[in-house]
Coordinates of C-alpha atoms and ligand atoms in Angstrom, one line a residue:
M1 CA -17.0 85.3 -50.2
D2 CA -15.5 88.2 -52.1
D3 CA -18.3 89.7 -54.2
H4 CA -16.1 91.7 -56.5
V5 CA -13.5 90.7 -59.1
G6 CA -11.1 93.4 -60.3
A7 CA -10.1 93.8 -63.9
G8 CA -6.6 92.3 -63.2
G9 CA -8.1 89.3 -61.4
L10 CA -10.6 88.6 -64.1
A11 CA -8.0 88.9 -66.8
R12 CA -5.9 86.3 -64.9
L13 CA -8.9 83.9 -64.8
L14 CA -9.4 84.6 -68.5
A15 CA -5.8 83.7 -69.5
G16 CA -5.8 82.0 -72.9
W17 CA -9.4 82.8 -73.7
R18 CA -8.5 83.7 -77.3
D19 CA -7.3 80.2 -78.0
V20 CA -10.7 78.7 -78.4
A21 CA -12.4 81.0 -80.9
G22 CA -13.6 78.7 -83.6
P23 CA -12.7 79.4 -87.2
G24 CA -14.4 82.6 -88.3
E25 CA -15.8 83.2 -84.9
A26 CA -15.6 86.6 -83.4
G27 CA -13.4 87.1 -80.4
H28 CA -16.2 88.3 -78.2
S29 CA -17.8 84.9 -78.5
A30 CA -14.7 83.2 -77.1
L31 CA -14.6 85.8 -74.3
A32 CA -18.3 85.2 -73.4
A33 CA -17.7 81.4 -73.6
R34 CA -14.8 81.6 -71.1
I35 CA -16.8 83.7 -68.7
T36 CA -19.6 81.2 -68.9
T37 CA -17.1 78.4 -68.2
L38 CA -15.7 80.2 -65.2
L39 CA -19.2 80.6 -63.8
G40 CA -20.1 77.1 -64.6
D41 CA -17.2 75.5 -62.7
G42 CA -17.4 78.0 -59.8
R43 CA -14.1 79.8 -60.3
L44 CA -16.2 82.9 -60.8
A45 CA -19.0 83.0 -58.1
V46 CA -22.6 83.9 -58.9
G47 CA -23.4 87.3 -57.5
T48 CA -19.9 88.8 -58.3
R49 CA -19.6 92.3 -59.5
V50 CA -17.4 92.3 -62.7
P51 CA -15.2 95.2 -63.9
S52 CA -16.5 97.8 -66.3
E53 CA -16.2 97.1 -70.0
R54 CA -13.5 99.8 -70.2
E55 CA -11.4 98.4 -67.3
L56 CA -11.6 94.8 -68.6
A57 CA -10.7 95.9 -72.1
V58 CA -7.6 97.7 -70.8
A59 CA -6.6 94.6 -68.7
L60 CA -7.0 92.3 -71.6
G61 CA -5.5 94.7 -74.2
V62 CA -8.5 94.6 -76.5
E63 CA -10.9 97.1 -77.9
R64 CA -13.7 98.1 -75.6
G65 CA -16.2 97.0 -78.2
A66 CA -15.1 93.4 -77.8
V67 CA -15.8 93.4 -74.1
A68 CA -19.1 95.3 -74.7
A69 CA -20.2 92.6 -77.2
A70 CA -19.2 89.8 -74.9
Y71 CA -21.1 91.4 -71.9
D72 CA -24.1 92.0 -74.2
R73 CA -24.1 88.3 -75.1
L74 CA -23.8 87.3 -71.5
R75 CA -26.7 89.5 -70.5
E76 CA -28.8 87.9 -73.2
S77 CA -28.0 84.4 -72.0
G78 CA -28.7 85.5 -68.4
H79 CA -25.1 85.1 -67.1
L80 CA -24.8 88.8 -66.4
H81 CA -27.2 91.4 -65.3
R82 CA -26.8 95.2 -64.7
R83 CA -28.0 96.7 -61.5
R84 CA -28.9 100.4 -61.9
G85 CA -26.2 102.5 -60.3
S86 CA -24.1 99.5 -59.0
G87 CA -22.5 97.9 -62.1
T88 CA -22.8 94.5 -63.7
W89 CA -23.1 91.3 -61.7
T90 CA -22.7 87.6 -62.6
A91 CA -25.9 85.5 -62.5
L92 CA -27.2 82.1 -63.6
P93 CA -29.9 81.9 -66.3
A94 CA -33.3 81.8 -64.7
A95 CA -34.8 78.9 -66.6
T96 CA -32.5 75.9 -66.2
P97 CA -33.9 73.0 -68.3
T98 CA -33.8 69.6 -66.5
A99 CA -30.6 67.9 -67.4
A100 CA -30.9 64.8 -69.5
P101 CA -28.7 62.0 -68.4
S102 CA -25.5 61.7 -70.3
A103 CA -24.5 58.4 -71.9
P104 CA -26.8 55.3 -71.4
V105 CA -30.0 56.0 -69.7
T106 CA -30.5 53.9 -66.6
P107 CA -32.5 54.5 -63.4
F108 CA -29.2 55.1 -61.6
A109 CA -27.5 57.4 -64.2
P110 CA -25.7 60.2 -62.4
M111 CA -27.5 63.5 -62.6
G112 CA -26.8 67.1 -61.5
G113 CA -24.3 69.8 -62.4
W114 CA -20.9 70.8 -61.3
V115 CA -21.6 73.2 -58.5
P116 CA -22.8 75.9 -59.0
G117 CA -23.3 75.3 -62.8
R118 CA -24.9 72.6 -64.7
R119 CA -23.5 70.3 -67.3
P120 CA -24.5 70.7 -70.9
D121 CA -27.6 68.6 -71.8
G122 CA -28.1 66.0 -74.4
P123 CA -27.6 62.4 -75.0
E124 CA -24.3 62.9 -76.8
V125 CA -22.6 64.6 -73.9
I126 CA -20.0 62.6 -72.1
D127 CA -19.6 63.7 -68.5
L128 CA -16.0 63.7 -67.3
A129 CA -16.5 66.6 -64.8
H130 CA -17.6 64.3 -62.0
A131 CA -15.4 61.6 -60.5
A132 CA -18.0 59.4 -58.8
P133 CA -19.4 55.9 -59.4
W134 CA -22.8 54.9 -60.5
A135 CA -24.8 52.9 -58.0
P136 CA -24.5 49.1 -57.6
M137 CA -28.1 48.4 -58.6
D138 CA -28.8 45.1 -57.0
A139 CA -27.3 46.1 -53.7
M140 CA -29.1 49.4 -53.6
A141 CA -32.4 47.7 -54.5
E142 CA -32.0 45.1 -51.8
A143 CA -30.9 47.5 -49.1
G144 CA -33.8 49.9 -50.1
A145 CA -36.4 47.1 -49.7
R146 CA -34.9 46.0 -46.4
A147 CA -34.8 49.6 -45.1
L148 CA -38.5 50.1 -46.0
A149 CA -39.4 47.0 -44.1
E150 CA -37.4 48.1 -41.0
L151 CA -38.7 51.7 -41.0
A152 CA -41.9 50.6 -39.2
A153 CA -39.8 49.8 -36.0
H154 CA -38.6 53.5 -35.9
L155 CA -41.9 55.2 -36.4
A156 CA -42.9 55.2 -32.7
G157 CA -40.3 57.9 -31.9
T158 CA -39.5 61.4 -33.1
G159 CA -36.8 60.3 -35.6
Y160 CA -34.6 63.2 -34.5
D161 CA -31.2 61.9 -33.5
V162 CA -28.4 64.4 -34.0
L163 CA -25.7 61.7 -34.0
G164 CA -27.6 59.2 -36.1
L165 CA -29.0 55.7 -35.7
A166 CA -27.1 53.6 -33.1
T167 CA -26.9 50.6 -35.5
L168 CA -25.3 52.7 -38.2
R169 CA -22.9 54.3 -35.9
E170 CA -21.9 50.9 -34.5
G171 CA -21.3 49.7 -38.1
I172 CA -19.2 52.7 -39.0
A173 CA -17.2 52.5 -35.7
R174 CA -16.6 48.7 -36.4
R175 CA -15.3 49.5 -39.9
L176 CA -13.0 52.2 -38.7
S177 CA -11.7 50.1 -35.9
D178 CA -11.0 47.2 -38.3
Q179 CA -8.9 49.6 -40.3
G180 CA -6.8 50.4 -37.3
L181 CA -8.6 53.5 -36.1
H182 CA -10.1 52.3 -32.8
T183 CA -13.5 54.0 -32.7
S184 CA -16.4 53.9 -30.3
P185 CA -20.0 54.5 -31.7
D186 CA -20.3 57.6 -29.5
E187 CA -17.4 59.2 -31.3
V188 CA -19.4 59.0 -34.6
M189 CA -21.9 61.4 -36.1
V190 CA -23.8 60.4 -39.2
T191 CA -24.1 63.3 -41.8
A192 CA -25.6 63.9 -45.2
G193 CA -22.3 63.1 -47.0
A194 CA -18.7 64.0 -46.2
Q195 CA -19.0 67.5 -47.5
H196 CA -21.8 68.1 -45.0
A197 CA -19.5 66.8 -42.2
H198 CA -16.9 69.4 -43.4
A199 CA -19.5 72.1 -43.4
L200 CA -20.5 71.2 -39.8
V201 CA -16.9 71.2 -38.7
A202 CA -16.3 74.6 -40.4
R203 CA -19.4 76.0 -38.7
A204 CA -18.3 74.8 -35.3
L205 CA -14.5 75.6 -35.5
L206 CA -13.9 78.4 -38.0
R207 CA -14.4 82.2 -37.7
P208 CA -14.1 84.7 -40.5
G209 CA -10.5 85.4 -41.3
D210 CA -9.2 82.1 -39.9
R211 CA -6.7 80.3 -42.0
V212 CA -7.1 76.8 -43.3
L213 CA -4.2 74.7 -44.5
L214 CA -5.1 72.9 -47.8
E215 CA -3.2 70.7 -50.2
Q216 CA -2.7 72.4 -53.5
P217 CA -4.3 70.9 -55.6
T218 CA -7.3 69.7 -53.6
Y219 CA -11.0 68.8 -53.7
P220 CA -12.8 72.0 -55.0
G221 CA -15.6 71.6 -52.5
A222 CA -13.1 72.2 -49.7
I223 CA -11.8 75.4 -51.3
D224 CA -15.4 76.6 -51.8
L225 CA -16.2 75.8 -48.2
V226 CA -13.2 77.7 -46.8
R227 CA -14.2 80.7 -48.9
H228 CA -17.9 80.4 -48.0
V229 CA -17.1 80.8 -44.3
S230 CA -14.8 83.7 -45.1
A231 CA -11.7 81.8 -44.0
R232 CA -8.5 82.1 -45.9
P233 CA -6.9 79.1 -47.7
V234 CA -3.2 78.4 -46.9
P235 CA -2.3 76.2 -49.9
V236 CA 0.7 73.8 -49.6
A237 CA 1.9 72.4 -52.9
M238 CA 1.8 68.6 -53.5
T239 CA 5.0 67.3 -55.0
D240 CA 5.4 64.6 -57.6
R241 CA 6.8 62.1 -55.1
P242 CA 5.9 61.2 -52.4
G243 CA 3.1 63.7 -52.7
W244 CA 3.2 65.6 -49.4
D245 CA 6.1 67.9 -48.5
V246 CA 6.1 67.5 -44.8
E247 CA 8.6 70.3 -44.3
A248 CA 6.4 72.7 -46.2
I249 CA 3.3 71.6 -44.2
T250 CA 5.2 72.0 -40.9
A251 CA 6.5 75.5 -42.0
A252 CA 3.0 76.5 -43.0
M253 CA 1.6 75.4 -39.6
R254 CA 4.4 77.3 -37.8
A255 CA 4.1 80.5 -39.9
S256 CA 0.4 80.8 -40.6
T257 CA -1.0 79.2 -37.4
P258 CA -4.0 77.8 -39.3
A259 CA -7.2 77.1 -37.4
L260 CA -7.5 73.8 -39.2
A261 CA -5.7 71.6 -41.7
Y262 CA -7.8 69.7 -44.3
L263 CA -6.0 66.7 -45.8
V264 CA -7.0 63.9 -48.1
A265 CA -4.3 61.3 -47.1
D266 CA -5.6 58.4 -49.2
H267 CA -6.2 58.6 -53.0
Q268 CA -6.1 62.4 -52.8
N269 CA -8.5 64.2 -55.1
P270 CA -7.3 64.9 -57.8
T271 CA -3.8 63.4 -57.7
G272 CA -4.8 59.9 -56.3
A273 CA -1.7 60.1 -54.1
V274 CA -1.4 58.1 -50.8
M275 CA 0.5 59.6 -47.9
S276 CA 3.3 57.4 -46.6
A277 CA 3.3 56.1 -43.1
E278 CA 6.3 58.2 -42.1
A279 CA 4.6 61.4 -43.5
R280 CA 1.4 60.6 -41.5
A281 CA 3.4 60.3 -38.3
A282 CA 5.3 63.5 -39.1
V283 CA 2.3 65.6 -40.0
V284 CA 0.4 64.5 -36.9
A285 CA 3.5 65.3 -34.8
A286 CA 3.8 68.8 -36.4
A287 CA 0.1 69.5 -35.9
G288 CA 0.4 68.5 -32.2
R289 CA 3.4 70.9 -31.8
H290 CA 1.7 73.8 -33.4
G291 CA -1.8 73.1 -32.0
V292 CA -3.5 72.6 -35.4
P293 CA -6.6 70.3 -35.5
I294 CA -6.6 68.1 -38.6
V295 CA -9.7 67.2 -40.7
V296 CA -8.7 64.1 -42.6
D297 CA -11.1 63.3 -45.4
D298 CA -11.1 59.5 -45.8
C299 CA -14.0 59.2 -48.3
L300 CA -11.7 57.8 -51.0
R301 CA -9.6 55.7 -48.6
E302 CA -10.9 52.3 -49.3
L303 CA -10.7 52.7 -53.1
W304 CA -7.2 51.3 -53.5
L305 CA -6.7 49.6 -56.8
D306 CA -3.2 48.1 -56.5
A307 CA -2.5 47.5 -52.8
P308 CA -3.9 48.8 -49.5
G309 CA -2.1 51.8 -48.0
P310 CA -1.0 52.5 -44.4
P311 CA -3.6 52.7 -41.5
P312 CA -5.8 55.9 -41.4
L313 CA -4.1 59.1 -40.5
G314 CA -6.3 59.4 -37.4
A315 CA -4.7 56.2 -36.1
Y316 CA -1.3 58.0 -35.9
A317 CA -2.8 60.6 -33.7
A318 CA -4.1 57.9 -31.3
A319 CA -0.6 56.2 -31.4
A320 CA 1.0 59.6 -30.5
G321 CA -1.1 59.9 -27.4
G322 CA -4.1 61.7 -28.8
G323 CA -2.7 65.2 -28.3
T324 CA -3.6 66.3 -31.8
P325 CA -7.3 66.5 -32.4
V326 CA -8.0 64.6 -35.6
I327 CA -11.5 64.7 -37.1
T328 CA -11.9 61.9 -39.7
T329 CA -14.7 62.2 -42.2
G330 CA -16.0 59.5 -44.5
S331 CA -18.8 58.7 -46.8
L332 CA -20.7 56.0 -48.8
S333 CA -20.6 58.4 -51.8
K334 CA -17.5 57.0 -53.4
T335 CA -17.7 53.4 -52.3
V336 CA -21.5 53.1 -53.1
W337 CA -23.4 56.1 -54.4
G338 CA -23.3 59.9 -53.9
G339 CA -27.1 60.1 -54.3
L340 CA -27.5 58.3 -51.0
R341 CA -26.1 61.3 -49.1
I342 CA -24.8 59.3 -46.2
G343 CA -21.4 60.3 -44.6
W344 CA -20.0 60.6 -41.2
L345 CA -17.4 62.2 -39.0
R346 CA -15.4 60.8 -36.2
A347 CA -14.2 63.2 -33.5
P348 CA -13.1 63.2 -29.9
R349 CA -16.3 63.3 -27.7
T350 CA -15.9 66.9 -26.5
L351 CA -15.4 68.2 -30.0
L352 CA -18.3 66.1 -31.3
R353 CA -20.6 67.8 -28.7
R354 CA -19.5 71.2 -30.1
I355 CA -20.2 70.0 -33.7
A356 CA -23.6 68.5 -32.6
A357 CA -24.5 71.9 -31.1
A358 CA -23.7 73.6 -34.4
R359 CA -26.0 71.2 -36.1
S360 CA -29.2 72.5 -34.4
S361 CA -29.3 75.5 -36.9
D362 CA -28.4 73.2 -39.8
D363 CA -30.3 70.1 -40.8
I364 CA -30.8 68.8 -37.2
A365 CA -30.5 65.1 -38.1
T366 CA -30.0 62.7 -41.0
P367 CA -33.1 61.1 -42.6
V368 CA -33.8 57.7 -40.9
L369 CA -34.7 55.8 -44.1
E370 CA -31.4 56.6 -45.8
Q371 CA -29.6 55.6 -42.6
L372 CA -31.4 52.2 -42.7
V373 CA -30.4 51.8 -46.4
A374 CA -26.8 52.5 -45.3
V375 CA -26.9 49.9 -42.6
G376 CA -27.9 47.3 -45.2
L377 CA -25.1 48.5 -47.5
L378 CA -22.5 48.3 -44.8
D379 CA -23.2 44.6 -44.5
R380 CA -22.2 44.2 -48.2
L381 CA -19.6 46.9 -48.5
D382 CA -16.6 44.6 -48.7
D383 CA -18.1 42.8 -51.7
I384 CA -19.2 46.1 -53.4
I385 CA -15.8 47.6 -53.0
A386 CA -14.0 44.4 -54.2
T387 CA -16.1 44.6 -57.4
S388 CA -15.3 48.3 -57.8
R389 CA -11.6 47.7 -57.5
T390 CA -11.5 45.2 -60.3
L391 CA -13.7 47.4 -62.5
F392 CA -11.9 50.7 -61.9
A393 CA -8.4 49.3 -62.1
H394 CA -9.3 48.0 -65.5
R395 CA -10.8 51.3 -66.6
R396 CA -7.9 53.3 -65.2
D397 CA -5.4 51.2 -67.3
H398 CA -7.7 51.4 -70.3
L399 CA -7.9 55.2 -70.2
R400 CA -4.2 55.6 -69.8
A401 CA -3.5 53.3 -72.7
A402 CA -6.1 55.2 -74.9
L403 CA -4.5 58.6 -73.9
A404 CA -1.0 57.3 -74.6
S405 CA -1.9 56.3 -78.1
A406 CA -4.2 59.3 -79.0
L407 CA -2.4 62.1 -77.0
P408 CA 1.2 61.0 -76.4
E409 CA 2.2 64.5 -75.4
W410 CA 0.1 64.3 -72.3
H411 CA 1.5 62.7 -69.2
A412 CA -0.9 60.7 -67.1
P413 CA 0.7 58.9 -64.1
S414 CA -1.1 55.8 -62.8
P415 CA -2.8 56.7 -59.5
P416 CA -2.8 53.9 -56.8
G417 CA -6.5 54.4 -56.2
G418 CA -9.5 56.7 -56.5
F419 CA -11.3 57.6 -59.7
S420 CA -9.2 59.9 -61.8
L421 CA -6.0 60.6 -63.6
W422 CA -4.3 64.0 -62.9
V423 CA -3.0 64.7 -66.4
D424 CA -0.1 67.0 -67.2
L425 CA -1.1 68.5 -70.6
G426 CA 2.4 69.8 -71.3
A427 CA 1.0 73.3 -72.0
P428 CA -1.1 75.7 -69.9
R429 CA -4.3 75.1 -71.9
S430 CA -6.7 73.5 -69.5
S431 CA -9.5 76.1 -69.5
A432 CA -9.2 76.4 -73.3
L433 CA -9.5 72.7 -73.6
V434 CA -12.6 72.5 -71.4
E435 CA -14.3 75.0 -73.8
A436 CA -13.0 73.2 -77.0
A437 CA -14.1 69.8 -75.5
A438 CA -17.6 71.2 -74.8
R439 CA -18.0 71.8 -78.5
H440 CA -17.2 68.1 -79.0
G441 CA -19.7 67.1 -76.3
V442 CA -17.3 66.3 -73.5
H443 CA -18.0 68.0 -70.1
L444 CA -14.8 68.5 -68.1
A445 CA -13.5 70.3 -65.0
A446 CA -10.6 72.6 -65.7
G447 CA -7.3 72.2 -63.7
P448 CA -7.6 75.6 -61.9
R449 CA -10.8 74.4 -60.3
F450 CA -8.6 72.2 -58.0
G451 CA -6.3 75.0 -56.8
T452 CA -6.2 78.5 -55.6
G453 CA -4.7 81.6 -57.3
G454 CA -5.3 80.3 -60.9
A455 CA -2.8 77.4 -60.6
F456 CA -3.0 74.1 -62.6
E457 CA -3.8 75.6 -66.0
Q458 CA -1.5 72.8 -67.3
H459 CA -3.5 70.0 -65.6
L460 CA -6.7 68.3 -66.2
R461 CA -8.5 65.8 -64.0
L462 CA -9.9 62.9 -66.1
P463 CA -12.1 60.4 -64.3
Y464 CA -12.2 56.8 -65.4
T465 CA -15.6 56.0 -63.9
L466 CA -17.4 55.5 -67.2
A467 CA -17.4 52.3 -69.3
T468 CA -14.4 51.7 -71.6
D469 CA -16.4 52.4 -74.8
A470 CA -17.4 55.8 -73.4
L471 CA -13.8 56.4 -72.4
D472 CA -12.6 55.6 -75.9
D473 CA -15.2 57.9 -77.4
A474 CA -14.2 60.6 -74.9
V475 CA -10.5 60.3 -75.8
A476 CA -11.2 60.5 -79.5
R477 CA -13.2 63.7 -78.9
L478 CA -10.5 65.1 -76.6
A479 CA -7.9 64.5 -79.3
E480 CA -10.0 66.4 -81.8
A481 CA -10.6 69.3 -79.3
W482 CA -6.8 69.4 -78.5
D483 CA -6.0 69.4 -82.2
A484 CA -8.4 72.3 -82.8
L485 CA -6.5 74.2 -80.2
G486 CA -3.3 73.9 -82.2
A487 CA -1.6 70.8 -80.7
G488 CA -0.6 72.4 -77.5
S489 CA 1.2 75.6 -78.7
P490 CA -0.8 78.7 -77.8
T491 CA -2.2 80.4 -80.9
L492 CA -3.3 84.0 -81.1
T493 CA -6.7 84.5 -82.8
T494 CA -7.6 88.0 -83.8
V495 CA -10.1 89.6 -81.5
V496 CA -13.4 90.8 -82.8
Ligands
LIG501 C1 -12.2 64.3 -51.5 C2 -13.7 64.5 -51.4 N1 -14.3 64.8 -50.3 C3 -15.6 64.9 -50.2 C4 -16.4 64.7 -51.3 C5 -17.9 64.9 -51.2 O1 -18.4 63.7 -50.7 P1 -19.9 63.5 -50.3 O2 -20.7 63.2 -51.5 O3 -19.9 62.4 -49.3 O4 -20.4 64.8 -49.6 C6 -15.8 64.4 -52.5 C7 -16.7 64.3 -53.7 O5 -16.2 64.3 -54.8 C8 -14.4 64.3 -52.6 O6 -13.8 64.0 -53.7

C-alpha cells in the first residue's frame, strides 16, 4: 500500500469539503471533518504521510493557517501525529470507546465499524454504512445448541482440517450442484467468510505489481485487498444496462493481461445488477482466450428478490470445457449472518492445493464449532432465505417510495436483489452528504468508497436492511442533511 499521499491527490479526495461547514463554523473544522471521514471509510489509509501544511494549502487554494488549524485539530483528536524529522502521518485515536449498538438493542444487533474506522456511537445513530442482515434468531439459537451437542464427537481429534469439516463441504457442494455448478466436496475449502477466501486466493496467486481486473464500482473490500497485496486495480466501468460491458472487459483482459479478474455476477455490490447468461458465457470465453483466472464472488447470489437469475458464472466455465480456471467464493454472511464468519471457495483441485498450502501461514483452519453451526443452518437455508426475500423486497420498495417522496431529485433504480440501492444524487456531493448526515445521526458510506480514482462522488449506496420505521427516520434525516447542503447545488462557504 502506498504510504504517502501528495498534495494534489489529497486535494482530489477533499473535493467539495467546503460544502459541509455548518453555519458560523470555521472552514478548518470542515477540512478536519472531511479528513476524518476519509480515514473512517478507508479512502485515506492509516499510516499515510500527508502533505505539509504549505503544500496542501497551495493545492486547495486556501490560507496556510486554515490547513494548520485543521491539522492541529486532527492531532488533538488523534487522527494525525507528527514524527520528528519525517512529517505528519495519519493515525486512529488510541482510545476507541466500545460502540453502542445503533437502533433497537437486541442480542443480535450488528456491531463493528466500517473498516478501518468505526461508526459514530449512540442510540440515535442509524447505521446505513453496512449492507448486511441481522441474524435469524431462532435458527441461530437452534443451530448453536445442536452444534454444541455435536462438538463432543469431534474432540477426539486435532480439529485442524485445512479444507474444513467433510459434512459442511458436502452440504456446500450439494448446494452449488443444485444451482447448476456441479461440485465435489474435495473442490471446496471452508473459510472464515468470503473475504478470507479472497485473501487466501490473493496470497496464493498474486505478486506485487500484478494487475487485477475489477468492476467499477465494486465491493470496497476487494479494492482494499488488491492494494494490500501491492497489486494494481484495472477498473472496468459498469454500465446502466445490462451492467457489464463485455467488450470493455475483453479489451482490458487483452491489453492489461491481469493476473486475476474479480467479478460479482449476481446482485453486484453496490449496484445490485445481475449479469446476463450471454455475458457470462462471453466473459468466460474471453478469460479463456487471454488466460485470466476469474474469482467470482457469489456471496449475494441467492438473494434475488424478484426472480432467480441464470446459473452461477462458474457453470459456464464447466460448460465451455473447463479451460478457464474459475474460483467461486460464497458465504453465509449475507444469507444468514456475518458474525458467523463462515464462507467457502470452490476451485479446481490443483489450484485448491496451492491455496491450501498458502493457508499454513494464515489461520490454518476454520473453527470446528462455527462449522457445526453452519451445517445446521444449511439444513434450514431455503426457509431462511425465503423469509429474507419477502422481507427485503418489501423494505427495498418502501425505501424507494420514501426517497421518491422526500428526495425526488435523487434517482434510485430498483435492484433485482441484494441489500442496497445505488442512488444517483444528481450532483457530486456524496462525501459532503456523508458528513452532513453524520450531524443528523446517520452513518453512511460515501460513493467513492466503491471505486478507484475518486469516482462516484455522485452516488450513494443506501442499504434497505433496517426495519421500515428506521428507514423512514433515516430518509427524513437525509432530506434535512441534503437540504443543509443547499439542495444539490454546490455552495462556497468562506474558509477560516
Ligand atoms: C460482494 C461482497 N463480497 C464479500 C463480502 C464479505 O463477505 P464475508 O462476510 O463473507 O467475508 C461482502 C460483504 O459485504 C460483499 O458485499
